[in-house]
């Protein structure tokens, strides 16, 4: 087996807890678009498979597994909302979503700095490949204090395409002269793992997003509870 030389991470649901970040983002965005009309906000939420919490009905809020927000680009999310927003343009809506995304609170899935620093200490190149925009992604890494630990950051708008296509992943490998087989793609969705397989990389799934182990296992070399388990997994692989 080719020696591991780099690890690519997805962002949302992988580095950061998905629900803690994006439910807050969705509530703020939908409320703003609905201009305070709670019923309209709920209808907009349904368009992207997001459910507002309802204490009287005992319902927790959050995204359903089929939501385009989980793995889609901002354009995909905008296209789901626009039929309900005749007064808005696509570019305007995407810009609003990206601006709100840059300010979304981030809850790391595990303490990031010691984990990432330890992986760097093994001589590994680290990269980020997300279907979020590059600017929000960099803002999130900066807020978490880990920007300096990443050699590569790509969003859907960085010129390499979006997952599940492998363009971002192959750009990472090319940037550092790495064989794809020497790179590990880590993610919480099938989009992440399919992109990894298409790129010829090894794949690890984590369960800090909304997908189940049964959903992810067919596309992954292993399924871990979270990225904090990667060092032990690597040790078990003799890496």
Short mmCIF file of C-alpha atoms in Angstrom, two decimals:
data_model
loop_
_atom_site.label_atom_id
_atom_site.label_comp_id
_atom_site.label_asym_id
_atom_site.label_seq_id
_atom_site.Cartn_x
_atom_site.Cartn_y
_atom_site.Cartn_z
CA UNK A 1 0.00 0.00 0.00
CA UNK A 2 1.27 3.49 -0.89
CA UNK A 3 2.54 5.38 2.15
CA UNK A 4 0.16 8.11 3.31
CA UNK A 5 1.39 11.62 2.47
CA UNK A 6 -1.68 13.84 2.82
CA UNK A 7 -5.15 14.11 4.35
CA UNK A 8 -8.03 16.10 2.89
CA UNK A 9 -10.91 17.04 5.16
CA UNK A 10 -14.43 18.07 4.39
CA UNK A 11 -15.51 20.98 6.61
CA UNK A 12 -19.13 20.87 7.76
CA UNK A 13 -20.01 17.71 9.62
CA UNK A 14 -16.35 16.68 9.62
CA UNK A 15 -14.19 19.38 11.19
CA UNK A 16 -17.25 21.07 12.66
CA UNK A 17 -20.48 19.72 14.09
CA UNK A 18 -23.08 20.13 11.37
CA UNK A 19 -26.21 20.81 13.42
CA UNK A 20 -24.60 23.27 15.83
CA UNK A 21 -23.41 25.44 12.95
CA UNK A 22 -25.93 25.20 10.17
CA UNK A 23 -29.20 25.10 12.09
CA UNK A 24 -28.32 28.53 13.51
CA UNK A 25 -27.41 29.70 9.99
CA UNK A 26 -30.66 28.39 8.52
CA UNK A 27 -32.87 29.96 11.17
CA UNK A 28 -31.24 33.35 10.66
CA UNK A 29 -31.26 33.19 6.85
CA UNK A 30 -34.83 31.95 6.54
CA UNK A 31 -36.10 34.44 9.08
CA UNK A 32 -34.43 37.27 7.18
CA UNK A 33 -35.81 36.12 3.83
CA UNK A 34 -39.30 35.72 5.32
CA UNK A 35 -39.13 39.22 6.83
CA UNK A 36 -40.47 38.02 10.15
CA UNK A 37 -43.31 35.89 8.78
CA UNK A 38 -42.91 32.67 10.77
CA UNK A 39 -45.22 30.66 8.51
CA UNK A 40 -43.34 31.76 5.40
CA UNK A 41 -40.03 30.96 7.10
CA UNK A 42 -41.29 27.42 7.76
CA UNK A 43 -42.32 27.02 4.12
CA UNK A 44 -38.88 28.16 3.02
CA UNK A 45 -37.40 25.70 5.48
CA UNK A 46 -39.42 22.88 3.95
CA UNK A 47 -37.95 23.76 0.55
CA UNK A 48 -34.47 22.90 1.86
CA UNK A 49 -35.63 20.10 4.20
CA UNK A 50 -35.09 22.17 7.34
CA UNK A 51 -37.51 21.97 10.25
CA UNK A 52 -37.85 24.71 12.84
CA UNK A 53 -38.06 23.57 16.44
CA UNK A 54 -41.60 23.51 17.85
CA UNK A 55 -41.63 23.24 21.61
CA UNK A 56 -45.42 22.96 21.80
CA UNK A 57 -45.35 19.93 19.51
CA UNK A 58 -42.21 18.52 21.09
CA UNK A 59 -40.33 18.67 17.78
CA UNK A 60 -36.62 19.38 17.62
CA UNK A 61 -35.38 21.57 14.82
CA UNK A 62 -32.76 20.62 12.26
CA UNK A 63 -32.09 19.32 8.79
CA UNK A 64 -33.55 16.16 7.33
CA UNK A 65 -31.08 13.74 5.72
CA UNK A 66 -32.20 14.70 2.19
CA UNK A 67 -31.48 18.42 2.66
CA UNK A 68 -29.42 20.03 -0.14
CA UNK A 69 -27.63 22.04 2.55
CA UNK A 70 -25.78 18.95 3.76
CA UNK A 71 -23.58 18.48 0.71
CA UNK A 72 -24.80 20.94 -1.92
CA UNK A 73 -23.20 24.17 -3.09
CA UNK A 74 -24.81 27.55 -2.32
CA UNK A 75 -26.16 27.62 -5.88
CA UNK A 76 -27.97 24.31 -5.30
CA UNK A 77 -29.48 25.66 -2.08
CA UNK A 78 -30.46 28.92 -3.79
CA UNK A 79 -32.18 27.00 -6.60
CA UNK A 80 -34.32 25.19 -4.02
CA UNK A 81 -35.38 28.49 -2.42
CA UNK A 82 -35.84 30.72 -5.45
CA UNK A 83 -39.22 29.33 -6.58
CA UNK A 84 -40.58 30.72 -3.30
CA UNK A 85 -38.74 34.06 -3.58
CA UNK A 86 -39.81 35.72 -6.82
CA UNK A 87 -38.30 39.06 -5.79
CA UNK A 88 -34.77 37.66 -5.41
CA UNK A 89 -32.05 36.86 -7.94
CA UNK A 90 -29.75 33.86 -7.77
CA UNK A 91 -26.50 35.83 -7.43
CA UNK A 92 -28.02 38.06 -4.75
CA UNK A 93 -29.25 35.07 -2.75
CA UNK A 94 -25.92 33.23 -3.02
CA UNK A 95 -24.09 36.36 -1.82
CA UNK A 96 -26.44 36.63 1.16
CA UNK A 97 -25.95 32.95 2.04
CA UNK A 98 -22.16 33.25 1.82
CA UNK A 99 -22.15 36.38 3.98
CA UNK A 100 -24.24 34.68 6.63
CA UNK A 101 -22.16 31.50 6.36
CA UNK A 102 -18.95 33.40 7.13
CA UNK A 103 -20.53 34.52 10.41
CA UNK A 104 -22.07 31.18 11.34
CA UNK A 105 -20.91 29.92 14.75
CA UNK A 106 -18.57 26.95 14.50
CA UNK A 107 -18.55 24.05 16.96
CA UNK A 108 -15.48 21.86 16.36
CA UNK A 109 -16.27 18.16 16.28
CA UNK A 110 -13.17 17.61 18.47
CA UNK A 111 -10.38 19.93 19.69
CA UNK A 112 -8.90 20.72 16.30
CA UNK A 113 -5.50 22.23 16.95
CA UNK A 114 -3.91 19.32 18.84
CA UNK A 115 -5.31 16.80 16.37
CA UNK A 116 -4.20 18.68 13.26
CA UNK A 117 -0.83 19.59 14.72
CA UNK A 118 -0.25 15.94 15.52
CA UNK A 119 -1.05 14.94 11.95
CA UNK A 120 1.28 17.63 10.64
CA UNK A 121 3.92 16.25 12.99
CA UNK A 122 3.73 12.98 11.07
CA UNK A 123 4.85 14.88 7.98
CA UNK A 124 1.42 14.87 6.38
CA UNK A 125 0.11 17.62 4.12
CA UNK A 126 -3.35 18.77 5.22
CA UNK A 127 -6.07 20.18 2.99
CA UNK A 128 -9.70 21.27 3.11
CA UNK A 129 -12.17 20.50 0.31
CA UNK A 130 -15.67 21.87 0.86
CA UNK A 131 -18.79 22.61 -1.13
CA UNK A 132 -19.08 25.82 0.89
CA UNK A 133 -17.45 28.94 -0.55
CA UNK A 134 -13.72 29.40 -0.07
CA UNK A 135 -14.09 32.74 1.74
CA UNK A 136 -16.50 31.38 4.40
CA UNK A 137 -14.30 28.28 4.75
CA UNK A 138 -11.23 30.41 5.43
CA UNK A 139 -13.23 32.51 7.90
CA UNK A 140 -14.26 29.36 9.75
CA UNK A 141 -10.71 28.03 9.93
CA UNK A 142 -9.49 31.41 11.16
CA UNK A 143 -12.19 31.54 13.84
CA UNK A 144 -11.08 28.10 15.02
CA UNK A 145 -7.43 29.21 15.04
CA UNK A 146 -6.22 26.50 12.66
CA UNK A 147 -5.65 28.25 9.32
CA UNK A 148 -1.89 27.84 9.61
CA UNK A 149 -2.21 24.07 9.85
CA UNK A 150 -3.74 23.76 6.38
CA UNK A 151 -1.61 23.66 3.25
CA UNK A 152 -4.60 23.87 0.89
CA UNK A 153 -8.16 25.24 1.05
CA UNK A 154 -10.68 24.84 -1.77
CA UNK A 155 -14.36 25.71 -1.95
CA UNK A 156 -16.88 25.11 -4.70
CA UNK A 157 -15.89 28.50 -6.14
CA UNK A 158 -12.09 28.01 -6.14
CA UNK A 159 -11.95 26.85 -9.75
CA UNK A 160 -11.77 23.09 -9.19
CA UNK A 161 -15.48 22.21 -9.21
CA UNK A 162 -17.51 20.72 -6.39
CA UNK A 163 -17.87 17.29 -4.82
CA UNK A 164 -18.80 14.56 -5.70
CA UNK A 165 -16.58 15.40 -8.67
CA UNK A 166 -12.90 14.91 -7.80
CA UNK A 167 -11.49 18.24 -9.02
CA UNK A 168 -10.75 19.76 -5.60
CA UNK A 169 -9.10 16.56 -4.45
CA UNK A 170 -6.92 16.17 -7.50
CA UNK A 171 -5.90 19.84 -7.27
CA UNK A 172 -4.61 19.16 -3.75
CA UNK A 173 -2.59 16.18 -4.96
CA UNK A 174 -1.15 18.15 -7.88
CA UNK A 175 -0.24 21.12 -5.69
CA UNK A 176 2.17 18.99 -3.67
CA UNK A 177 3.15 16.33 -6.17
CA UNK A 178 1.28 13.60 -4.30
CA UNK A 179 0.00 10.40 -5.83
CA UNK A 180 -3.79 10.24 -5.25
CA UNK A 181 -3.32 6.82 -3.64
CA UNK A 182 -1.15 8.53 -1.00
CA UNK A 183 -4.01 10.83 0.04
CA UNK A 184 -6.85 10.15 2.47
CA UNK A 185 -10.21 11.91 1.98
CA UNK A 186 -12.19 12.30 5.22
CA UNK A 187 -15.85 13.30 5.17
CA UNK A 188 -19.32 12.87 6.61
CA UNK A 189 -21.33 12.53 3.38
CA UNK A 190 -21.46 10.26 0.38
CA UNK A 191 -20.45 13.28 -1.76
CA UNK A 192 -17.12 13.44 0.08
CA UNK A 193 -16.42 9.74 -0.18
CA UNK A 194 -17.52 9.33 -3.79
CA UNK A 195 -15.24 12.23 -4.72
CA UNK A 196 -12.41 10.45 -2.92
CA UNK A 197 -13.02 7.20 -4.74
CA UNK A 198 -13.24 8.99 -8.10
CA UNK A 199 -9.92 10.68 -7.37
CA UNK A 200 -8.28 7.33 -6.59
CA UNK A 201 -7.81 8.18 -2.91
CA UNK A 202 -8.44 6.27 0.27
CA UNK A 203 -11.59 7.33 2.12
CA UNK A 204 -12.64 7.64 5.75
CA UNK A 205 -16.18 8.38 6.90
CA UNK A 206 -17.07 10.13 10.16
CA UNK A 207 -20.42 10.21 11.94
CA UNK A 208 -20.50 13.88 13.00
CA UNK A 209 -22.82 14.83 10.13
CA UNK A 210 -26.32 13.56 9.39
CA UNK A 211 -25.53 10.40 7.43
CA UNK A 212 -25.57 7.00 9.10
CA UNK A 213 -22.82 4.41 9.11
CA UNK A 214 -24.97 2.28 6.80
CA UNK A 215 -25.16 5.17 4.32
CA UNK A 216 -21.41 5.79 4.34
CA UNK A 217 -19.84 2.35 4.73
CA UNK A 218 -20.19 1.32 1.05
CA UNK A 219 -18.01 4.28 0.04
CA UNK A 220 -15.43 4.20 2.84
CA UNK A 221 -12.40 2.18 3.82
CA UNK A 222 -13.54 2.67 7.43
CA UNK A 223 -16.23 4.50 9.40
CA UNK A 224 -15.06 6.37 12.51
CA UNK A 225 -17.10 8.16 15.18
CA UNK A 226 -15.25 11.43 14.54
CA UNK A 227 -11.93 12.77 13.27
CA UNK A 228 -10.42 12.38 16.73
CA UNK A 229 -10.18 8.65 16.01
CA UNK A 230 -7.90 9.14 12.98
CA UNK A 231 -4.53 8.82 14.80
CA UNK A 232 -5.54 5.43 16.28
CA UNK A 233 -6.86 4.30 12.90
CA UNK A 234 -3.58 5.29 11.26
CA UNK A 235 -1.65 3.40 13.94
CA UNK A 236 -3.75 0.34 13.18
CA UNK A 237 -2.84 0.67 9.51
CA UNK A 238 0.84 0.86 10.35
CA UNK A 239 0.93 4.45 9.07
#
